[in-house]
Coordinates of C-alpha atoms in Angstrom, one line a residue:
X1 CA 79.7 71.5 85.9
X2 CA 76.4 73.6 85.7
X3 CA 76.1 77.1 86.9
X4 CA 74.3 75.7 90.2
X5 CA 77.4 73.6 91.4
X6 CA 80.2 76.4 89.9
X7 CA 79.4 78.5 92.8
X8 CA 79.5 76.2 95.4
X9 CA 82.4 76.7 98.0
X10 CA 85.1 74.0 97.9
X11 CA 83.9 72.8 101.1
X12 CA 80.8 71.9 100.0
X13 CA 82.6 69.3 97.5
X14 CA 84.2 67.5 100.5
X15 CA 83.7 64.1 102.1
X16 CA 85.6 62.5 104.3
X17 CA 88.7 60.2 102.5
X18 CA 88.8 61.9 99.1
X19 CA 92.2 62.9 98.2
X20 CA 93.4 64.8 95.1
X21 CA 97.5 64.9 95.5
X22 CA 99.8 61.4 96.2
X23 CA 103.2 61.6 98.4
X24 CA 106.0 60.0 97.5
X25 CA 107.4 57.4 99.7
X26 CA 109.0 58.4 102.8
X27 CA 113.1 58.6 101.9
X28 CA 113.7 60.0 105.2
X29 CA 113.6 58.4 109.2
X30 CA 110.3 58.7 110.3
X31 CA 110.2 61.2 113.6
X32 CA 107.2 61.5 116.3
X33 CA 106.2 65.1 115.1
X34 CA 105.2 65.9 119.3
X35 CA 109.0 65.1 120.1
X36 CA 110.1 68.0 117.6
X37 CA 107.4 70.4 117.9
X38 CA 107.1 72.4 120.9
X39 CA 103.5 71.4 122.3
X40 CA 101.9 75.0 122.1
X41 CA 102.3 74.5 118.9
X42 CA 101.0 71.8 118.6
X43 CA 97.2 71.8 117.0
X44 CA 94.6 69.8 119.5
X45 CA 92.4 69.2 116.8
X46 CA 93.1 68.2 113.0
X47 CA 93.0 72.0 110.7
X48 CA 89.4 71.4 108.9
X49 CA 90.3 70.8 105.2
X50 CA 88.2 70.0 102.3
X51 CA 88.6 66.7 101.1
X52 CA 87.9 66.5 97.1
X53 CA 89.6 64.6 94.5
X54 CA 91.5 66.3 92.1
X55 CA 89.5 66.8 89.6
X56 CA 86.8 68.4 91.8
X57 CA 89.6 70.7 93.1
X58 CA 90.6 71.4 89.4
X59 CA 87.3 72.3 88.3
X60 CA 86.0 74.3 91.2
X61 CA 89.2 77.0 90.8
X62 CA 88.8 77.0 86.6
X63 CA 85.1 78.1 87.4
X64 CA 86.0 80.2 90.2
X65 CA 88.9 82.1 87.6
X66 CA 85.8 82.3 85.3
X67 CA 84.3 84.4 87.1
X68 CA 86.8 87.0 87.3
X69 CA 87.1 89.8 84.8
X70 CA 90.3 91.5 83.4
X71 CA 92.2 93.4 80.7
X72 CA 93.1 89.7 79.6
X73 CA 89.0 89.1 79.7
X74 CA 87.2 91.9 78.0
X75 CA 87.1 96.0 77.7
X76 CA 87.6 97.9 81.1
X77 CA 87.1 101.4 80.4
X78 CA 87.6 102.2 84.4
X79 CA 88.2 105.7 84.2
X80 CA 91.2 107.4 86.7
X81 CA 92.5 104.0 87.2
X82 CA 93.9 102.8 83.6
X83 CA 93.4 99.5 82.8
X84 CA 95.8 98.8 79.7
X85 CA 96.6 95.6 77.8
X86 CA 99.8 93.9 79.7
X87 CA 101.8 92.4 76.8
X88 CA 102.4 88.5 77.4
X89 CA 106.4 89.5 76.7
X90 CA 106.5 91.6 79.6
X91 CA 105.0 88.4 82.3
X92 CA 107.5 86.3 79.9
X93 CA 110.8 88.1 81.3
X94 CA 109.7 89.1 84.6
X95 CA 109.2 85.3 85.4
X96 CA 112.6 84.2 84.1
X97 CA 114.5 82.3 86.6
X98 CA 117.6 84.8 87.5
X99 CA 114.7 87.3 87.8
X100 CA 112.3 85.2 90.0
X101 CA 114.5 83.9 92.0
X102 CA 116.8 86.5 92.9
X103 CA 117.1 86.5 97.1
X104 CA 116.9 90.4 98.4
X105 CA 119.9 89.6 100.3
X106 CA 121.8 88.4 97.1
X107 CA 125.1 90.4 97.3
X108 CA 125.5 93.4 95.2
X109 CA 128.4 91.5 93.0
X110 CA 125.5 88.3 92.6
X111 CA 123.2 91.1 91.6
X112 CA 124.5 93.2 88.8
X113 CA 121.8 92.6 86.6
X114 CA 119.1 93.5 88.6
X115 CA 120.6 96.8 89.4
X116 CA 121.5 97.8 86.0
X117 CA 117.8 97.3 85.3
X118 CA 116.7 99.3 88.3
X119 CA 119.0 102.0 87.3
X120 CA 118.5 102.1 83.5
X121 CA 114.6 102.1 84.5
X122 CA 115.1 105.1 86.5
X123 CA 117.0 107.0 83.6
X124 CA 113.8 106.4 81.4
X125 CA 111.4 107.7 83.6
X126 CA 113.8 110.3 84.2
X127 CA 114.0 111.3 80.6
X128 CA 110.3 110.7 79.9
X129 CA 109.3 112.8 82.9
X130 CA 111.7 115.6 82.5
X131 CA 113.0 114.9 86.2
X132 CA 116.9 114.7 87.3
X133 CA 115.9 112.0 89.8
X134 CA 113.6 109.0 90.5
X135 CA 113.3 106.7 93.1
X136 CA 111.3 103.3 92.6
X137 CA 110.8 102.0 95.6
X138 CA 107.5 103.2 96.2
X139 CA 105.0 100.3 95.9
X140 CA 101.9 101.6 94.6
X141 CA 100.9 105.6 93.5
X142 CA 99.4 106.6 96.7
X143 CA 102.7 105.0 98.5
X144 CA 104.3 107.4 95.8
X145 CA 102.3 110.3 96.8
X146 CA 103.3 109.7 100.4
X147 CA 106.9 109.9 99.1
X148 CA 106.5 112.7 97.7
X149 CA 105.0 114.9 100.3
X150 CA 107.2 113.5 102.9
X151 CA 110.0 115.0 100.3
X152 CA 108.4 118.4 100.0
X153 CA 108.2 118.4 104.3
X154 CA 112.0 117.3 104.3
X155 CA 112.8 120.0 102.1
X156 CA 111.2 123.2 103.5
X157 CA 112.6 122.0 107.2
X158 CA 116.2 121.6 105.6
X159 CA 115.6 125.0 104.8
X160 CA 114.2 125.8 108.0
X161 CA 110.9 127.3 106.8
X162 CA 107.9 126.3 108.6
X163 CA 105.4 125.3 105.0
X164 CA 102.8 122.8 106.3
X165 CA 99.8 123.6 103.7
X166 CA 99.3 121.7 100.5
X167 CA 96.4 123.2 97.7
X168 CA 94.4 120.5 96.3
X169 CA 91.9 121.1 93.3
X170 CA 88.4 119.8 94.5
X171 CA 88.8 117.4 91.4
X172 CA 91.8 115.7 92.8
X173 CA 91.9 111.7 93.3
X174 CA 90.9 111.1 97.0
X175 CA 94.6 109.7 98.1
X176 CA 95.9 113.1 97.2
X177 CA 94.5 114.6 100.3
X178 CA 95.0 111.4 102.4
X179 CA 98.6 111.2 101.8
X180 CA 99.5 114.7 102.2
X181 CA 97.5 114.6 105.5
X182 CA 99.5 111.8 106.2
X183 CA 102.4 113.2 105.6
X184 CA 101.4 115.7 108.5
X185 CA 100.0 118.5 106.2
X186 CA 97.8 120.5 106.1
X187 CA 95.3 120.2 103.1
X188 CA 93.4 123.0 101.4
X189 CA 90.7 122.7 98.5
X190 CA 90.5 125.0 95.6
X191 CA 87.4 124.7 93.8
X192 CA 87.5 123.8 89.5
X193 CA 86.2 126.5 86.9
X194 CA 83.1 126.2 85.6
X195 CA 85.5 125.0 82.3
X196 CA 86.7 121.7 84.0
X197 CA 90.0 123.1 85.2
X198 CA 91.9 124.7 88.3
X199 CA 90.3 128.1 89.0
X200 CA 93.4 130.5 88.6
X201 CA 91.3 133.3 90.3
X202 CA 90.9 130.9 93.2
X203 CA 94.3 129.1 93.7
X204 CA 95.6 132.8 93.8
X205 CA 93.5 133.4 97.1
X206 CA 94.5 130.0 98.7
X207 CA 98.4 130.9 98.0
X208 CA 100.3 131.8 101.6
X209 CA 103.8 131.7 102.7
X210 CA 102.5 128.6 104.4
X211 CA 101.7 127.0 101.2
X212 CA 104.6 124.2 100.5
X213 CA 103.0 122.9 97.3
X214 CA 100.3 122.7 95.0
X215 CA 99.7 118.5 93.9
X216 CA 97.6 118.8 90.7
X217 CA 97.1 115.7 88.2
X218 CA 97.5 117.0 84.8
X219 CA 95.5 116.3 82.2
X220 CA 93.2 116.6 85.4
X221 CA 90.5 113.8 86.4
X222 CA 87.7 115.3 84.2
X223 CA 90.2 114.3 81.0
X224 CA 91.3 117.7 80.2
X225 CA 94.5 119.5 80.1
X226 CA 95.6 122.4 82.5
X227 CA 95.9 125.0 79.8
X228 CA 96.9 127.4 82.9
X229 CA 100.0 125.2 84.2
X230 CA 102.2 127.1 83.1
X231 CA 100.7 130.4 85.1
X232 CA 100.4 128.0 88.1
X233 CA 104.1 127.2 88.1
X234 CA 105.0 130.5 87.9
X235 CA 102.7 132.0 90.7
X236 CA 103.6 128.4 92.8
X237 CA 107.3 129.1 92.7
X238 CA 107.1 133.0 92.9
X239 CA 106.0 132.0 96.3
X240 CA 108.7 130.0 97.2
X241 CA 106.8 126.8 97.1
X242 CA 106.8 124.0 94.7
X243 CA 104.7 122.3 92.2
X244 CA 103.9 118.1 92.5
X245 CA 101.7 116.6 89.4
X246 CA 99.6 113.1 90.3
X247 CA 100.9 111.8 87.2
X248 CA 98.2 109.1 87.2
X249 CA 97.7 110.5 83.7
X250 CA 100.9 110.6 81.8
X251 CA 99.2 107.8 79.6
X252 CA 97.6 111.0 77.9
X253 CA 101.3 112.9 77.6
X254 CA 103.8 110.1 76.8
X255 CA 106.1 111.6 74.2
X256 CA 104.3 114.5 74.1
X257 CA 105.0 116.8 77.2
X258 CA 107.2 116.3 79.5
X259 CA 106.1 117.5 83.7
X260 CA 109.6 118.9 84.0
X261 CA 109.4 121.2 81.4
X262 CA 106.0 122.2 82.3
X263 CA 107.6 123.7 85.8
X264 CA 106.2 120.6 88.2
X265 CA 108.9 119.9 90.8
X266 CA 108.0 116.5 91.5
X267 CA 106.2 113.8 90.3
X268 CA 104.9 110.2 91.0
X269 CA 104.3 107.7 88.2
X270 CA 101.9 104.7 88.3
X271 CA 104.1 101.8 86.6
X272 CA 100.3 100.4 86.0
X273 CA 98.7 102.9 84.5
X274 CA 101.0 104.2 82.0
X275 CA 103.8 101.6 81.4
X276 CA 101.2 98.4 81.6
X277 CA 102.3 96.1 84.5
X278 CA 99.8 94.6 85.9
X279 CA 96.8 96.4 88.3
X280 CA 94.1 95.9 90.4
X281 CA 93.3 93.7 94.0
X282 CA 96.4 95.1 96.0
X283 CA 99.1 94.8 93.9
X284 CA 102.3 94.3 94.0
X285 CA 102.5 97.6 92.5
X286 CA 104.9 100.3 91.9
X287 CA 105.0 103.8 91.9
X288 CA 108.2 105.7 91.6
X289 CA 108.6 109.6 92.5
X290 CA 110.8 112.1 90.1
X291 CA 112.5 114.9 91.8
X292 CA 113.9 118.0 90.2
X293 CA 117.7 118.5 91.1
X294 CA 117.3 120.4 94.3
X295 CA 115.1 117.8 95.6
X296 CA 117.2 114.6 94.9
X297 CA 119.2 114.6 98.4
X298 CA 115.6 113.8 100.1
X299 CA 114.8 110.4 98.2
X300 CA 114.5 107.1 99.9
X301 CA 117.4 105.0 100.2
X302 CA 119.0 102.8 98.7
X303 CA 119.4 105.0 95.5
X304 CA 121.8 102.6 93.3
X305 CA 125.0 104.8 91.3
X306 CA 126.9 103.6 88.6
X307 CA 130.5 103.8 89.3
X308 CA 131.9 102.6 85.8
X309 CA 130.3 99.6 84.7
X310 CA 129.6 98.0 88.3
X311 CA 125.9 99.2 89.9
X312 CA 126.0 99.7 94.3
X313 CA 123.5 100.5 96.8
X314 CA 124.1 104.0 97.7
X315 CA 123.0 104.3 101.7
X316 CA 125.1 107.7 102.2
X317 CA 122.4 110.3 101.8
X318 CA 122.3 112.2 105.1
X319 CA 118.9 114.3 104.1
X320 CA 117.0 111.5 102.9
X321 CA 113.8 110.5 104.2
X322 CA 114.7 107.4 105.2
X323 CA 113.2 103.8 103.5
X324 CA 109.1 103.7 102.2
X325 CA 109.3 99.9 101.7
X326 CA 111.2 96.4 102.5
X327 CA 114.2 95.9 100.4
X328 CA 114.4 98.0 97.0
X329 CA 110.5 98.1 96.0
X330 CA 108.8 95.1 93.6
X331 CA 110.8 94.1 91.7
X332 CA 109.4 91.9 89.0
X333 CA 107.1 95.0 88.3
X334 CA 110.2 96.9 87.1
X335 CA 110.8 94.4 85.0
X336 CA 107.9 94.2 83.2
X337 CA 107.6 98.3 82.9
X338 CA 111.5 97.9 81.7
X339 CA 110.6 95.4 79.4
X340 CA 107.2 97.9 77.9
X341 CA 109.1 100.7 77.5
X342 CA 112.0 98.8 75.3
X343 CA 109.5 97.1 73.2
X344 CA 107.3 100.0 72.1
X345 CA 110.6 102.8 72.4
X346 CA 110.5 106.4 71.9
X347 CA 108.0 106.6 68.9
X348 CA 105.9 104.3 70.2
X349 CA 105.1 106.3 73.6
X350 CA 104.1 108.8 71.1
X351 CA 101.6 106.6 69.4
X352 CA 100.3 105.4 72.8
X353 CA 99.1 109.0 73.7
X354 CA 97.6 109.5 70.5
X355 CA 95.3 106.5 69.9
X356 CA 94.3 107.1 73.8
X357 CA 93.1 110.5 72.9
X358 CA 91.5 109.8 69.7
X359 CA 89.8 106.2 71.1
X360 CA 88.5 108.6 74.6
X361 CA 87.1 111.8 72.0
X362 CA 85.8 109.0 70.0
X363 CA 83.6 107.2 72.6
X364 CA 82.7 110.8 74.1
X365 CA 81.2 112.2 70.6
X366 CA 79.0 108.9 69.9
X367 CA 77.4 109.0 73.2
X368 CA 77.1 112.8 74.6
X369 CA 73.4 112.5 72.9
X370 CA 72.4 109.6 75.2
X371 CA 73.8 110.5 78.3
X372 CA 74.5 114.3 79.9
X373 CA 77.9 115.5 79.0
X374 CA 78.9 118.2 81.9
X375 CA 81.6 119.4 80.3
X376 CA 81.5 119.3 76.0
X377 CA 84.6 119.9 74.7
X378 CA 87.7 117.6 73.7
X379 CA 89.1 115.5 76.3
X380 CA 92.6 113.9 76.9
X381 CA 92.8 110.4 77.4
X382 CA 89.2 110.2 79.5
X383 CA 85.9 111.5 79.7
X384 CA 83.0 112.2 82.3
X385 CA 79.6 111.8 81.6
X386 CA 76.7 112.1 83.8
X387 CA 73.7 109.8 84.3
X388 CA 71.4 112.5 85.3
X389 CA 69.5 112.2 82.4
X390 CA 68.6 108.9 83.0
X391 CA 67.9 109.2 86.8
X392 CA 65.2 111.1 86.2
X393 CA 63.7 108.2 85.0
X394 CA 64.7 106.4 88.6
X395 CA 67.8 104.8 87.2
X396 CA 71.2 105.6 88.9
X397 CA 74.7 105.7 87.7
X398 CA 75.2 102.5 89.7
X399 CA 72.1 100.6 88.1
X400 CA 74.0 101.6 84.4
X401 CA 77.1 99.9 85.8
X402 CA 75.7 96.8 87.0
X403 CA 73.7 96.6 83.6
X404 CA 76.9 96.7 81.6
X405 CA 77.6 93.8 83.3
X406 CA 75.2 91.8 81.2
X407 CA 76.4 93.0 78.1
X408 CA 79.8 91.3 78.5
X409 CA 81.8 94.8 79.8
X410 CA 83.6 95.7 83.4
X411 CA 82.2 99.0 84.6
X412 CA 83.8 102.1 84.4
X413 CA 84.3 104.3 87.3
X414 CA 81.4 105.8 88.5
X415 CA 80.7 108.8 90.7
X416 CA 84.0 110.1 90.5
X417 CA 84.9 112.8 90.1
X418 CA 83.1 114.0 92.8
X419 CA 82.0 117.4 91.6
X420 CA 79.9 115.8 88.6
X421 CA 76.5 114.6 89.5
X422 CA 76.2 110.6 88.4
X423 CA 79.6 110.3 87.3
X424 CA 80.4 107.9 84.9
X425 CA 84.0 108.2 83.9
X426 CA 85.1 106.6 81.2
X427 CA 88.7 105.6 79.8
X428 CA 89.3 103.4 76.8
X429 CA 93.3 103.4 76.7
X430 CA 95.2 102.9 73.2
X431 CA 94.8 99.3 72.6
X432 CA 91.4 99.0 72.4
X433 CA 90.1 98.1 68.4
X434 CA 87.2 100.3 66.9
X435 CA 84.9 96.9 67.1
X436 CA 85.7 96.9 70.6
X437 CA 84.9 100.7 71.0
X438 CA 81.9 100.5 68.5
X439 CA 79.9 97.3 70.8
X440 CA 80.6 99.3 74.0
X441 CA 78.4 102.5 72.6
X442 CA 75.7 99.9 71.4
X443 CA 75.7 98.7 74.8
X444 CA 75.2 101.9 76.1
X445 CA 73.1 103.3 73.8
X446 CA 71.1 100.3 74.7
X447 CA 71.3 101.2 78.1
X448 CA 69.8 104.5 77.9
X449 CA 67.1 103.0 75.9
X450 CA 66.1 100.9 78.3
X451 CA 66.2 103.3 80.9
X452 CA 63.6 105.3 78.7
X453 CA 61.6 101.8 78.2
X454 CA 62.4 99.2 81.0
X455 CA 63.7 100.9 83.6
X456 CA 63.1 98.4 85.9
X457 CA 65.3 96.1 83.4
X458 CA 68.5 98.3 84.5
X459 CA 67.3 98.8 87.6
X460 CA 67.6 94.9 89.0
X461 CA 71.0 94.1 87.3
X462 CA 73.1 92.0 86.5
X463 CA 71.0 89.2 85.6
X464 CA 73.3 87.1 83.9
X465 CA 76.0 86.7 86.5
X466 CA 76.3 83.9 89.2
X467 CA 75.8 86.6 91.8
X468 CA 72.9 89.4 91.4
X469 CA 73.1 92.9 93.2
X470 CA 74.9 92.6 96.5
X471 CA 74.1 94.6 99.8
X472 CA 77.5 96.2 99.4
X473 CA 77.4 97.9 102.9
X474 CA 76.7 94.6 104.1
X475 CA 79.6 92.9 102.0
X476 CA 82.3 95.5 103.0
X477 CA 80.9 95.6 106.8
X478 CA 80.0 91.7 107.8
X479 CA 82.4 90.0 106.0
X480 CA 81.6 86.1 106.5
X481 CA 84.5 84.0 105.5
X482 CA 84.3 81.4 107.7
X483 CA 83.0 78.3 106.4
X484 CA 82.7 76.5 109.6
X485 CA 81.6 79.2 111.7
X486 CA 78.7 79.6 109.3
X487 CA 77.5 76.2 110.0
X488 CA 77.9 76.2 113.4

């Protein structure tokens, strides 16, 4: 099938009497379908189908998955959001039958398995973390995030203190502030130092008896390490109020530091990002929440208990703040984050931080010459650079992107953090090879030549995907998705 006819919609294949499936014969008394059906439910017109045969219907979706790009696909260095390899063992378990199949109103005696895994997942995180408690039921981070605010409100009302603020660095992700907002606080910005990091000077000011907490992601979204956290804890709890970490970035810490011991109070994990289930278009997701002791009576329920060697849904918790999501959270993504963590153990956390850091400090020192690098000095497990340099040539941050396309990689993040100009934030996780690492700075070496050369090269990519640059306004504001109402 040429490139021409690969992007063609599936309803552009169909003609009237193709067919691509056979039914068996009817074993079964044949029944007048208007007789059975209630007749407002009844359509008046046949549904508008696409008729193809079936190997025009196999073809068209094996181009159409050709098209997408994953971990499984190439390098995606997407910065903030880690993208790492998901081992084939962990889709292997979380797809066999007594797993897949399990009904959510299977009886807790029909269920044992599932719980112990739930259960034995939570002590993990629990131990990794440094936390007494953790919940998985929330579906994604920012659902975690919500969680855990909605804890920190619970728990200054149980103890009938009116907290409603919540300090946010100005580098924070952008659902830090929307979910503490939605929580019904009150959000307040602290600016970074001219170092990358929370301004100490700064947060002191923003510190009132109003303040509740302090949600800081640590190693922070510029890729380096709060060397002042352990100042912040103190002068957080001095005042009464506690300390939440994003912990988007534990994939820079795992083995290595704990967010308990460092004084945080609470803590949301991305299963995605730093125990590699699967990410990206909408989920399912997870995103469990680790409480310190004094903080466990306000979780979601169900929490499941161990009462000798059974596992129950424990609904008796009279504080808590009540359920974030249907059933017990997704549960096949437990098992594959259950199934990470057993295969690559205690040591092998270790190693996962280690190669993160040295594969991020290794793509930062090959290309701070070619591109402006705000902040020069060793980074966690990501990196921002800027495209300024380039700009002034009339390329943006977003032309470098698209132009990456062409030479076989997904994009990192770009502007983002906010408080760098022409972000480009880069993350290359631990599994990536040095040949992998050593073609993505040719590409972008490459890049910044052109830039210098043919702008106007960088400037009009992609040119060797199906689809060139898109009116993204346009995309996200008049969607068309209606075939027929197109042609009409």
């Amino acid at each position: 099938m040429s490139e021409k006819n690969s992007s063609k919609l599936i309803f552009e294949y169909s003609r009237e009497g193709k067919k691509g499936y056979s039914l068996p014969q009817l074993d079964v008394p044949e029944v007048d379908i208007e007789k059975v059906v209630p007749e407002r439910l009844l359509r008046k017109k046949p549904a508008q189908l696409p008729e193809v045969s079936e190997p025009e219907i196999i073809r068209h979706f094996i181009n159409l998955s050709r098209k997408n790009y994953s971990v499984d696909t190439g390098f995606y260095p997407l910065g903030s959001c880690t993208m790492k390899y998901n081992p084939k063992i962990n889709e292997k378990m979380s797809s066999l039958k007594g797993f897949k199949e399990l009904h959510p109103f299977a009886l807790e005696e029909n269920c044992q398995g599932a719980l112990q895994i739930m259960y034995e997942l939570s002590d993990m995180l629990s131990k990794i973390s440094g936390m007494d408690a953790v919940t998985l039921q929330p579906s994604a981070g920012a659902q975690g995030e919500l969680c855990g605010t909605m804890i920190i409100r619970a728990y200054f009302k149980d103890k009938g203190e009116k907290r409603d603020e919540i300090i946010i660095p100005d580098s924070a992700h952008g659902t830090n502030p929307a979910s503490a907002a939605l929580a019904g606080m009150k959000v307040r910005t602290v600016k970074s130092s001219e170092k990358g990091e929370l301004d100490i000077d700064e947060l002191e000011k923003a510190i009132t008896p109003a303040t509740a907490a302090l949600m800081i992601t640590n190693p922070n979204t510029l890729g380096f390490f709060e060397s002042g956290i352990q100042k912040i804890s103190s002068m957080l709890h001095k005042n009464g109020s506690l300390l939440y970490m994003d912990g988007a970035n534990l994939n820079a810490m795992l083995g290595f530091l704990k967010p308990g011991d460092m004084g945080f109070d609470i803590v949301h994990f991305n299963l995605h990002k730093s125990f590699s289930t699967p990410h990206g278009c909408g989920g399912p997701g997870a995103g469990p929440v680790g409480v310190k002791k004094e903080l466990s009576d306000f979780l979601p329920v169900p929490r499941i208990v161990r009462k000798g060697n059974h596992f129950h849904f424990d609904w008796e918790q009279k504080k808590s703040i009540g359920r974030l999501h249907s059933f017990y959270g997704n549960f096949l993504v437990m098992v594959r984050a259950y199934v990470y963590l057993l295969s690559v153990g205690e040591k092998g956390l270790r190693e996962i931080s280690e190669n993160a850091i040295l594969n991020a400090n290794y793509l930062k020192e090959s290309l701070k010459n070619y591109y402006e690098l705000p902040y020069d000095r060793k980074c966690m497990h990501e990196f921002v650079l800027s495209g300024s340099k380039q700009k002034k040539k009339g390329v943006k941050t977003l032309d470098i992107a698209k132009r990456l396309m062409d030479y076989g990689f997904h994009p990192p993040t770009i502007y983002f953090p906010l408080i760098v100009n022409e972000a480009l934030m880069i993350e290359p996780t631990e599994t990536e090879s040095i040949e992998t690492l050593d073609e993505f700075i040719e590409a972008m070496i490459k890049i910044a030549e052109e830039s210098e050369t043919e702008p106007e090269i960088v400037k009009n990519a992609p040119h060797s995907l199906s689809i060139s640059r898109l009116d993204e306004v346009k995309a996200a504001k008049q969607l068309d998705l209606n075939y027929y109402a197109r042609k009409q």
